[in-house]
Short mmCIF file of C-alpha atoms and ligand atoms in Angstrom, two decimals:
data_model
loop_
_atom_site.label_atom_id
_atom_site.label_comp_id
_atom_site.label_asym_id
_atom_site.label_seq_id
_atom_site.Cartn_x
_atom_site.Cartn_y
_atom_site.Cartn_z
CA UNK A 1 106.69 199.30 -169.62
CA UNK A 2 104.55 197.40 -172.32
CA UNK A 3 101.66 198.26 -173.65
CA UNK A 4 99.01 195.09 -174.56
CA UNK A 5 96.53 195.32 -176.90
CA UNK A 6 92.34 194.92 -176.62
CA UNK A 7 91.71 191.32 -175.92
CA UNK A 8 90.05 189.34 -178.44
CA UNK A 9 87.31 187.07 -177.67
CA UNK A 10 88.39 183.94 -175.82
CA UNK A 11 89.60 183.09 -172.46
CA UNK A 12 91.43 186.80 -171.34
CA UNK A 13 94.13 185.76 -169.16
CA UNK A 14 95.61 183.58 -172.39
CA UNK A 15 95.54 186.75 -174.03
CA UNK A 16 97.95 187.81 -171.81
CA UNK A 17 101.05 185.00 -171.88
CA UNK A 18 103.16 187.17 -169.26
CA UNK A 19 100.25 186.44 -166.65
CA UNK A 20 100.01 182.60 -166.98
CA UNK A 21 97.54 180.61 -165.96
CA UNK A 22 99.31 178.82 -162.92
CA UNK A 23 98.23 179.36 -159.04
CA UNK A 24 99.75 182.20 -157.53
CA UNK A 25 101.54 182.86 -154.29
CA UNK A 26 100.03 185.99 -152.02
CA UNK A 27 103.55 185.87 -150.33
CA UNK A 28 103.70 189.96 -151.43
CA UNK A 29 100.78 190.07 -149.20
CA UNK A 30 102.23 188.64 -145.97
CA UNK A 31 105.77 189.74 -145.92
CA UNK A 32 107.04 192.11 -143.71
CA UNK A 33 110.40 191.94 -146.21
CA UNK A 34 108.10 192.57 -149.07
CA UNK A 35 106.57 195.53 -147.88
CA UNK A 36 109.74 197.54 -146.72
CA UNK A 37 110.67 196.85 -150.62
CA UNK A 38 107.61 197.61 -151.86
CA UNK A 39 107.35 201.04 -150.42
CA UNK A 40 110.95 201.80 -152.43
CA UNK A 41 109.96 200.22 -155.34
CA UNK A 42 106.57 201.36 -155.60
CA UNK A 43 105.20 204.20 -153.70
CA UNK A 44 108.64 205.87 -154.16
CA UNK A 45 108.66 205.50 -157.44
CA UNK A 46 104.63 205.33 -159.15
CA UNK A 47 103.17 208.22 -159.55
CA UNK A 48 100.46 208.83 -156.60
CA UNK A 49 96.79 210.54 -156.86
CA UNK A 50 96.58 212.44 -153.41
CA UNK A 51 93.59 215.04 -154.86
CA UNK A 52 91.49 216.30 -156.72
CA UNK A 53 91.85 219.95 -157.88
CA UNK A 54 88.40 221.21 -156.63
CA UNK A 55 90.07 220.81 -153.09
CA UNK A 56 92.53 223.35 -153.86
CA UNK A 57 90.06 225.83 -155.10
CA UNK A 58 91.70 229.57 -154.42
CA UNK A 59 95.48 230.48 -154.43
CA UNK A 60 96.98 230.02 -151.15
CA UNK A 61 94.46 226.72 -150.80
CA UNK A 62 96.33 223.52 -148.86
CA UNK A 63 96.24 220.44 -148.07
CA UNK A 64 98.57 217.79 -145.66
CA UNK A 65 98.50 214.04 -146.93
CA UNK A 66 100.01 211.21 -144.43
CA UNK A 67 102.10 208.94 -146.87
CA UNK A 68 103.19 206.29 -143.81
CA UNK A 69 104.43 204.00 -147.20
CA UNK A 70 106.95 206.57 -148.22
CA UNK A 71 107.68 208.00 -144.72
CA UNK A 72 106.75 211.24 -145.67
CA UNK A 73 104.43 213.84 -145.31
CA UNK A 74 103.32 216.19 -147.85
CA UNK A 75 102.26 219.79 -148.44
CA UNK A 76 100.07 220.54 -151.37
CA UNK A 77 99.41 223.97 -152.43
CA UNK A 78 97.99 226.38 -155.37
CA UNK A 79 100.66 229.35 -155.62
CA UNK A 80 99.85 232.81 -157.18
CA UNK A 81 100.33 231.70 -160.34
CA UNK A 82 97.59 229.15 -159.85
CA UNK A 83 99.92 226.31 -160.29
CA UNK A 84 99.94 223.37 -157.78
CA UNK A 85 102.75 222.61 -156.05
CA UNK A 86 103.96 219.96 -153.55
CA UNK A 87 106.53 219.55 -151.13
CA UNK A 88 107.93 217.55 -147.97
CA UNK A 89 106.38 218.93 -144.83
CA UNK A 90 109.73 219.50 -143.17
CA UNK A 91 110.71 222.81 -141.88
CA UNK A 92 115.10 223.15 -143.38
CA UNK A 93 115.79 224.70 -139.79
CA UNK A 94 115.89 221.95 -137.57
CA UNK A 95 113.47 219.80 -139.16
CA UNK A 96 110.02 220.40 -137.62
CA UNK A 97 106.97 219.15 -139.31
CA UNK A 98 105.72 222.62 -140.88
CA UNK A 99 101.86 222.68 -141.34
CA UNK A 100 99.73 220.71 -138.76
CA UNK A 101 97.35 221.35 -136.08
CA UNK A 102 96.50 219.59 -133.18
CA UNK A 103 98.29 216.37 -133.52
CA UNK A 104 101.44 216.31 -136.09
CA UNK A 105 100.29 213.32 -137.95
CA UNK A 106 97.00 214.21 -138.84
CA UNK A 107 96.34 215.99 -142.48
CA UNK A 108 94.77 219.25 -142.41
CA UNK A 109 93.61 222.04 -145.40
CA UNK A 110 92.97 225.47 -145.44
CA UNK A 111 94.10 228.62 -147.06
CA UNK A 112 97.14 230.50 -146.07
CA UNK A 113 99.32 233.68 -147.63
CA UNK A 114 102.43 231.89 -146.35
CA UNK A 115 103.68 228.93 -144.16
CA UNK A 116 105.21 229.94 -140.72
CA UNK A 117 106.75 227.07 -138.38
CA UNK A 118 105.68 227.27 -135.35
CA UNK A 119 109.10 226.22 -133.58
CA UNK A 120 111.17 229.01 -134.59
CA UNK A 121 109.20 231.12 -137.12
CA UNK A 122 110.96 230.33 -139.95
CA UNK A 123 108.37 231.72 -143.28
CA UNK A 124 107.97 230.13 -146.65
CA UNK A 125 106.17 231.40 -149.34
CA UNK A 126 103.83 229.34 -151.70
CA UNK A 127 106.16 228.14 -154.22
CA UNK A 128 108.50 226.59 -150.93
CA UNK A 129 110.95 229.75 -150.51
CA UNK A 130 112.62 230.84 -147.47
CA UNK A 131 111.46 234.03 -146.92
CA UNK A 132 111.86 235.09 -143.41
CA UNK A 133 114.09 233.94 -140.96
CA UNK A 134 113.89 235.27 -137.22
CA UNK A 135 117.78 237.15 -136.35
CA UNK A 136 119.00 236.49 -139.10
CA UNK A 137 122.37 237.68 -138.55
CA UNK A 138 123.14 235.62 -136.21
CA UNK A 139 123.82 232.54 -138.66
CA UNK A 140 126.78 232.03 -140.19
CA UNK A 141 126.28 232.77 -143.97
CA UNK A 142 123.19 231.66 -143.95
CA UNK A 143 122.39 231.78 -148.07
CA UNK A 144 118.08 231.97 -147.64
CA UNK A 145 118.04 230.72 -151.37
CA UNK A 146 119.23 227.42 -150.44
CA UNK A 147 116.83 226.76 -147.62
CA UNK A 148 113.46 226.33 -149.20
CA UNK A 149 111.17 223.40 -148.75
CA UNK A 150 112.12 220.38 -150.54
CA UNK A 151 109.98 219.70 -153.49
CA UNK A 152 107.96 216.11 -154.73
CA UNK A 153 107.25 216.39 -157.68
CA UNK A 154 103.77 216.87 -158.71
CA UNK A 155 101.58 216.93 -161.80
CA UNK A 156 97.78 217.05 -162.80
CA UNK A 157 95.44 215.10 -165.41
CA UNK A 158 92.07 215.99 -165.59
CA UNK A 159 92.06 217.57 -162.01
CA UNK A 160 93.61 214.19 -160.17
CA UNK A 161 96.70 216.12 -158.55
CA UNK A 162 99.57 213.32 -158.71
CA UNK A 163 102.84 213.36 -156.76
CA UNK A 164 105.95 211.35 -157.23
CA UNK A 165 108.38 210.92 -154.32
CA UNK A 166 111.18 209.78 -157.23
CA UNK A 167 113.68 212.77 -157.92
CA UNK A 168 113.49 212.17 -161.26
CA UNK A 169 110.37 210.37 -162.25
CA UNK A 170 110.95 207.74 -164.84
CA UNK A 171 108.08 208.67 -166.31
CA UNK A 172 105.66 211.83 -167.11
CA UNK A 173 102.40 211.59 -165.71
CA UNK A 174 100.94 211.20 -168.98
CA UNK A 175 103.11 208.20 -170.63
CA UNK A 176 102.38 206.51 -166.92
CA UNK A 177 99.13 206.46 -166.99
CA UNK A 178 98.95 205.72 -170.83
CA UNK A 179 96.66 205.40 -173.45
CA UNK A 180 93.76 203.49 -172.06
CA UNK A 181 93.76 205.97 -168.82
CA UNK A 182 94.16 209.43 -171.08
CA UNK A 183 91.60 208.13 -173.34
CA UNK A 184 89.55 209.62 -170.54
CA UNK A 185 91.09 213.17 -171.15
CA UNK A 186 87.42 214.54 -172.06
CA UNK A 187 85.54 212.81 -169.23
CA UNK A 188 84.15 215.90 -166.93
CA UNK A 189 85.06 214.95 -163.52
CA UNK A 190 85.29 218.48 -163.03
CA UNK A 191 81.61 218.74 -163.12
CA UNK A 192 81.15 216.25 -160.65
CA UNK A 193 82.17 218.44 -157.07
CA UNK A 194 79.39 216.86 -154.76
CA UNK A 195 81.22 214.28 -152.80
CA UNK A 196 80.66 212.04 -150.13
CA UNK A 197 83.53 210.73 -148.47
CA UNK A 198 84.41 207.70 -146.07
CA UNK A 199 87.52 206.38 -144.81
CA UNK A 200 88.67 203.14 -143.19
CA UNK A 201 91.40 200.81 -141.51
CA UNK A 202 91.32 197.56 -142.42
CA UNK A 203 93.54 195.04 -140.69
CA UNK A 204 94.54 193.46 -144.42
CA UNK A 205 97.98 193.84 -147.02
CA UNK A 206 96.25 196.77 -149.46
CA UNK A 207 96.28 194.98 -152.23
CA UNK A 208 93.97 192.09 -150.76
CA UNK A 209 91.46 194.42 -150.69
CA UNK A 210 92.30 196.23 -154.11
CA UNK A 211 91.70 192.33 -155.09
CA UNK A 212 87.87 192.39 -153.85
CA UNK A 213 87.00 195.50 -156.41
CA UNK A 214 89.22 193.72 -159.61
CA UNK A 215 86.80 190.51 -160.17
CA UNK A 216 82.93 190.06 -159.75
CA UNK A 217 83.25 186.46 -159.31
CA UNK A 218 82.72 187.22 -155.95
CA UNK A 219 79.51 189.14 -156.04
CA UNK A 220 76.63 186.81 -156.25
CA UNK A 221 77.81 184.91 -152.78
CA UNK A 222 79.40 187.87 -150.86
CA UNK A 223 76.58 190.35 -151.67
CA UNK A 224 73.83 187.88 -152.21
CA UNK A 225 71.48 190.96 -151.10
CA UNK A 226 72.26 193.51 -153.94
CA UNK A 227 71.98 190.95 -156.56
CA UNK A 228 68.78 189.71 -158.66
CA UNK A 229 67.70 186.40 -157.47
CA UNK A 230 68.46 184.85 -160.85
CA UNK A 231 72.16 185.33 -160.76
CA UNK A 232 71.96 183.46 -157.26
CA UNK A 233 71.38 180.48 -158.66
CA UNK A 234 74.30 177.61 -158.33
CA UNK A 235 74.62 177.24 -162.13
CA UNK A 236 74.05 181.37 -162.89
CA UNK A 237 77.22 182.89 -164.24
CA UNK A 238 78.00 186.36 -163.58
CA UNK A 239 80.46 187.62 -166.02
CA UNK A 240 82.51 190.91 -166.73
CA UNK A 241 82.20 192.37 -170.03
CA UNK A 242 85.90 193.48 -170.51
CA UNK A 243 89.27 193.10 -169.00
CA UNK A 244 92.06 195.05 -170.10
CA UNK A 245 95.48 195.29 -169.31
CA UNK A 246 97.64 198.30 -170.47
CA UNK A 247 100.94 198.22 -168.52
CA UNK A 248 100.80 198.28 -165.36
CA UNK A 249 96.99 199.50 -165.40
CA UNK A 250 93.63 197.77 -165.40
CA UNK A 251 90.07 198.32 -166.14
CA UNK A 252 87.11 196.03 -165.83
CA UNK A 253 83.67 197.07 -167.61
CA UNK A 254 80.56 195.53 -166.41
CA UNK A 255 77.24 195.44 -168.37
CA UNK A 256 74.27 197.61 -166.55
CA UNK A 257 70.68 198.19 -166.86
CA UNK A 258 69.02 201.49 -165.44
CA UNK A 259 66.89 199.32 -162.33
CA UNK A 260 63.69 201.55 -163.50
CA UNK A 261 63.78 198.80 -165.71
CA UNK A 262 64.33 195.81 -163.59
CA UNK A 263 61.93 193.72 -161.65
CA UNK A 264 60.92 195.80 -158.37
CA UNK A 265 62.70 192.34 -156.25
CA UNK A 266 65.31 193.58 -157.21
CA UNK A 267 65.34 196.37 -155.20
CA UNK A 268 65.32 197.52 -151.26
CA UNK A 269 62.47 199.99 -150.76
CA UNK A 270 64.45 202.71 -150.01
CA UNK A 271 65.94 202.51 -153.48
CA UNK A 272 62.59 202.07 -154.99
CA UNK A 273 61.13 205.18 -152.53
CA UNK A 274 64.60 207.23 -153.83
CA UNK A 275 64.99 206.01 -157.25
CA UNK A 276 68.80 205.44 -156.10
CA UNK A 277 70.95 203.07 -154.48
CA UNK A 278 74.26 200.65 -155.50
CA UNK A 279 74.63 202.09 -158.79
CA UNK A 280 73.80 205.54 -157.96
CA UNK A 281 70.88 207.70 -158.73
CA UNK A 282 68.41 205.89 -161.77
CA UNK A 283 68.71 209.05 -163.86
CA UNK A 284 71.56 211.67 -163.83
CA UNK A 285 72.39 215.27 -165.59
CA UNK A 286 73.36 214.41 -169.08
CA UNK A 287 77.14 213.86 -168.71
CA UNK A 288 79.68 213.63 -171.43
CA UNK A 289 79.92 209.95 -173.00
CA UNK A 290 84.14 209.84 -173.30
CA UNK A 291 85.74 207.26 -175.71
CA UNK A 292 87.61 205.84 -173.35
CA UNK A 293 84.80 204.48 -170.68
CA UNK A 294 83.51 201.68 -172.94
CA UNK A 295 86.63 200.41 -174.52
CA UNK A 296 85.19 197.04 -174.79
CA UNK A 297 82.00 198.11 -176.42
CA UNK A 298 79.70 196.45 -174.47
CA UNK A 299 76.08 197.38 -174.78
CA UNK A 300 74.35 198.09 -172.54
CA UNK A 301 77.35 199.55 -170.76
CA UNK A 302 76.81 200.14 -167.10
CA UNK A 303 80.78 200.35 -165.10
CA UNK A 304 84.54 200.91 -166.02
CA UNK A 305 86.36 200.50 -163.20
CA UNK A 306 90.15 202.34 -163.55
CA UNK A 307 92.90 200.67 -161.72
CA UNK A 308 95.65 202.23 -161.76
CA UNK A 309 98.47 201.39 -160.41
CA UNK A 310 99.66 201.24 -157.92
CA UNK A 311 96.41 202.37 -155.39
CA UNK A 312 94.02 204.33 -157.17
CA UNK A 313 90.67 202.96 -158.68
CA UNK A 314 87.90 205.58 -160.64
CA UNK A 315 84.82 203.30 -160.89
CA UNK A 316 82.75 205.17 -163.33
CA UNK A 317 78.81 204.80 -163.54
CA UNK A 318 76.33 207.04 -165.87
CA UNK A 319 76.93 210.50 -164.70
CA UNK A 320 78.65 210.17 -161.48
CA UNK A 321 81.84 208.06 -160.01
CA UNK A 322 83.69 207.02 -157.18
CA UNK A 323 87.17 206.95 -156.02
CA UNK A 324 88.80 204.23 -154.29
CA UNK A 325 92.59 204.70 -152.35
CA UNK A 326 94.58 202.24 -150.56
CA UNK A 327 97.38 203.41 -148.38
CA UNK A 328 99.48 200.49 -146.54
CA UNK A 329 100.37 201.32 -143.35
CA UNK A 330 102.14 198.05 -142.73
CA UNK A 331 102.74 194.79 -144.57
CA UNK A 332 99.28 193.88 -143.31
CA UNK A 333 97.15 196.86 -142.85
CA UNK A 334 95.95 199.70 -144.87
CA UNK A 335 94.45 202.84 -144.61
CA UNK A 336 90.94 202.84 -147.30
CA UNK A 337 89.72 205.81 -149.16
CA UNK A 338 86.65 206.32 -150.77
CA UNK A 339 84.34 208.97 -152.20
CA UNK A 340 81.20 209.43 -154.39
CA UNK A 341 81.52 212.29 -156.65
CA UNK A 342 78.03 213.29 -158.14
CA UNK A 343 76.53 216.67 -160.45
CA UNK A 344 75.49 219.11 -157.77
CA UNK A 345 71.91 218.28 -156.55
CA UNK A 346 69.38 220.92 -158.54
CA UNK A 347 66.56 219.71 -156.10
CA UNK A 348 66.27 218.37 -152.70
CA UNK A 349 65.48 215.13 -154.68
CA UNK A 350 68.38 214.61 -156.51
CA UNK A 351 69.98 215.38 -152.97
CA UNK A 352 68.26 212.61 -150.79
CA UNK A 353 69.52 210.43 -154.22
CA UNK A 354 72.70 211.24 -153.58
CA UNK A 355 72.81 210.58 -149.90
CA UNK A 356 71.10 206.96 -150.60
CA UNK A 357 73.65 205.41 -153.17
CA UNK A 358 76.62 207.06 -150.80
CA UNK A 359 75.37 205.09 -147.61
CA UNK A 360 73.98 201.37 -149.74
CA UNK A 361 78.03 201.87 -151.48
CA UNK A 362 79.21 202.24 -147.73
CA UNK A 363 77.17 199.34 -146.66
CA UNK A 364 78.32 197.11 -150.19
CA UNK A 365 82.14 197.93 -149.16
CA UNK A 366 81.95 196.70 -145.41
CA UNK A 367 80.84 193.29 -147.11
CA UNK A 368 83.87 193.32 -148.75
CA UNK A 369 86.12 194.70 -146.11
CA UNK A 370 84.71 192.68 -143.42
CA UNK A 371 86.33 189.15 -145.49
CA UNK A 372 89.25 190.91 -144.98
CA UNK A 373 90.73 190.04 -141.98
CA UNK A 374 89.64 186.84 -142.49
CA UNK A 375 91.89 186.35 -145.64
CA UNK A 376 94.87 188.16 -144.18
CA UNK A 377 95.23 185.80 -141.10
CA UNK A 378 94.70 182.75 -142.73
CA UNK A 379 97.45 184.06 -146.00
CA UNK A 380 99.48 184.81 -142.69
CA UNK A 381 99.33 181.02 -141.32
CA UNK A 382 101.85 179.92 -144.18
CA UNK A 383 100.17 176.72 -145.09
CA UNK A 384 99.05 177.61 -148.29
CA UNK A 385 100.91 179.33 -150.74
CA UNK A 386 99.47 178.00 -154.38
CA UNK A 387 96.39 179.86 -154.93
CA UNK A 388 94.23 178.85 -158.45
CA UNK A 389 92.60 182.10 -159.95
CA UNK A 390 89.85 181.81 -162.87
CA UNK A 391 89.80 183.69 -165.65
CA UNK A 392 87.47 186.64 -164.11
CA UNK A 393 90.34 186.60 -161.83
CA UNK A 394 92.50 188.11 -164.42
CA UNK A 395 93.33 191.71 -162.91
CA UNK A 396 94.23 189.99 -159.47
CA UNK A 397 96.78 188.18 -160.90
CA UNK A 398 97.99 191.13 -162.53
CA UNK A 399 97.99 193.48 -159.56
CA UNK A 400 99.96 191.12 -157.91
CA UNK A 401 102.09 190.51 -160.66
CA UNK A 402 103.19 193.99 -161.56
CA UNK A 403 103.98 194.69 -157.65
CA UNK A 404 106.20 191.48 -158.15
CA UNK A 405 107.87 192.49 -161.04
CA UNK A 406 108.34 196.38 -159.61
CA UNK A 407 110.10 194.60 -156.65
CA UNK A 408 112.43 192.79 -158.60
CA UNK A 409 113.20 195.39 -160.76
CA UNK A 410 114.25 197.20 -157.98
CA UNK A 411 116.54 194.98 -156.22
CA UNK A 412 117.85 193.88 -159.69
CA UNK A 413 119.36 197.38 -159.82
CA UNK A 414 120.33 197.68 -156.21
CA UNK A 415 122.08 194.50 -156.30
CA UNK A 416 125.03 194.78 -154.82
CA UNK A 417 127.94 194.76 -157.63
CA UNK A 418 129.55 191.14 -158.35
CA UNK A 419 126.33 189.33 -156.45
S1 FES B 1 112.46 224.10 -136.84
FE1 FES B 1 111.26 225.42 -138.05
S2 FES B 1 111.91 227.37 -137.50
FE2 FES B 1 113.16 226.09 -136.33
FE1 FE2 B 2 82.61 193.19 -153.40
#
């Protein structure tokens, strides 16, 4: 897995010679073939942000996720020891799913001393151990040691819980996510527990709409509302201030201005009423300035958005952030996760703030997600398969290109021998 260095100044995709500058094919995007390899390749294989550590607050805390691209379903736990452990959520009796309520494939949490199945009360403890097995005697030699719950493995940075469905990881956690990612080691997420969270199903491949949050090229016609009037202009540019590219990661940084400072037609009323809105609250708590959210240097910095492979995105503002997830659930729809994440509100102020910039971000991603099934159908007709991208395109043609590239890989080494 390379590492590339900061861009210089010039066009960035150049920069980057394994990219190219040709038209790309969305092919990944429409292919039933692709997916099925994809989920091997990929989801089995990347390392995978499932939570965040403030959900698993007390020993004994759980939590179910629904990974449909692996097949699998997994239980997340803290044991005594306060470590956090994950396994498959399959009892070893005779294979019932262990922890769910109502309906078996929907996720649950809560907090449990043990995990009992319901079928025939088989008990494991929090680190995955047999413990209990009704009549025991009547197996035959039934060693209990050799029964407990399969393990994932599972690791945490900064209080993003990670699993990895490979039995042996190619990777630590750490050396995947890399230097431009752990340069965020001393950003306080942990300080940020007030979240507001959404979820949807969009009828599109996941990484066409992973593609709508990589470039801003988009912005000033899709979201014509949130953006000053002068940027709407035909001949306005709107331009990122950094790309970068550090294996199979991204990040995009964006210049910002506090809108207290902006002309007031800017603005909705509400935001102006609120002092909040798309870019969160105008002022937040003072919040730790890491190295590693301003790589680029750009001044005034307003975003980084974190992309990192293969479905997570941390788009970080001043003092607060937000989480994006995209789960396929076929080769053509995916399951969307999002959350704000702010300081706990002090007043009943910085509350209503909060609530505002978590329902005008709700209201900025439907824009995006409702082009979606729009692009998927007409990808699906077949017609076109050369797409030109420009260079604020960059990390599109990278997503798409290290998703390629993990594909190949893959069959590369499953190849049957002498083919
Ligand atoms: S299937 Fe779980 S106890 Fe029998
Ligand atoms: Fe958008």
């Amino acid at each position: 897995m390379g590492r590339w260095p900061k861009p210089p100044e010039g066009s960035w995709t150049e920069h980057y010679p394994e990219l190219g500058t040709g038209p790309v094919s969305f092919r990944d995007s429409t292919s039933p073939e692709f997916y099925e390899l994809e989920r091997e390749a990929v989801f089995k294989r990347a390392w995978l942000n499932i939570a965040r550590v403030e959900e698993l607050p007390r020993v004994g805390s759980y939590l179910t996720r629904e990974i449909d691209a692996a097949k699998s379903s997994v239980i997340v736990v803290k044991g005594k020891d306060e470590k956090i452990r994950a396994f498959y959520n399959v009892c070893r009796h005779r294979g019932n799913k262990l922890v769910w309520n109502d309906f078996p494939n929907e996720e649950v949490k809560g907090t449990c001393r043990q995990f009992t199945c319901k079928y025939h009360g088989w008990r494991y403890d929090l680190k995955g151990e047999l413990t209990f097995v009704q009549q025991e005697g009547e197996f035959f030699e039934l060693d209990t040691s050799q029964y407990g719950l399969k393990p994932v493995n599972c690791d945490v940075w900064n209080g993003f819980v990670f699993i990895n469905f490979d039995p042996e990881p190619r990777w630590s956690l750490r050396e995947y996510l890399g230097p431009m990612i752990t340069a965020l080691d001393d950003y306080p997420f942990e300080l940020m527990t007030e979240r507001y969270e959404f979820e949807a199903h969009n009828n599109s491949n996941w990484k066409i709409f992973a593609d709508a949050f990589q470039e801003y090229y988009h912005v000033p016609s899709l979201h014509s509302q949130q953006v000053p009037s002068a940027v709407r202009q035909p001949n306005a540019t709107f331009e990122c201030g950094h790309f970068q590219i550090d294996g199979p990661h991204r990040l995009v940084s964006t210049a910002g201005t506090r809108r207290w400072k902006l002309a007031p037609e800017y603005m909705y009323p509400v935001e102006r009423v609120t002092r909040s809105g798309l870019v969160g609250p105008w002022r937040t708590p003072e919040t730790h300035f890491s190295a590693g959210l301003n790589p680029g240097g750009i001044e005034p910095w307003g975003i980084t958005n974190f992309q990192i492979f293969p479905n997570l995105e941390i788009l970080i503002y001043h003092g607060w952030y937000l989480l994006y997830r995209y789960w396929p659930t076929s080769h053509n729809t995916h399951k969307f996760e999002a959350y704000t994440a702010f300081h706990p509100a002090r007043t009943v102020r910085e509350r209503v703030e909060h609530e505002v910039a978590a329902v005008v971000l709700k209201e900025f991603a439907l824009q995006d997600a409702g082009m979606l099934g729009g692009t998927q159908a007409a990808l699906e007709y077949g017609v076109v398969d050369e797409f030109p991208l420009s260079d604020q395109e960059i990390l599109v043609r990278h997503l798409h290109k290290v998703a390629v590239d993990w594909v190949e890989e893959y069959k590369a080494a499953h190849a049957p021998v002498g083919v």
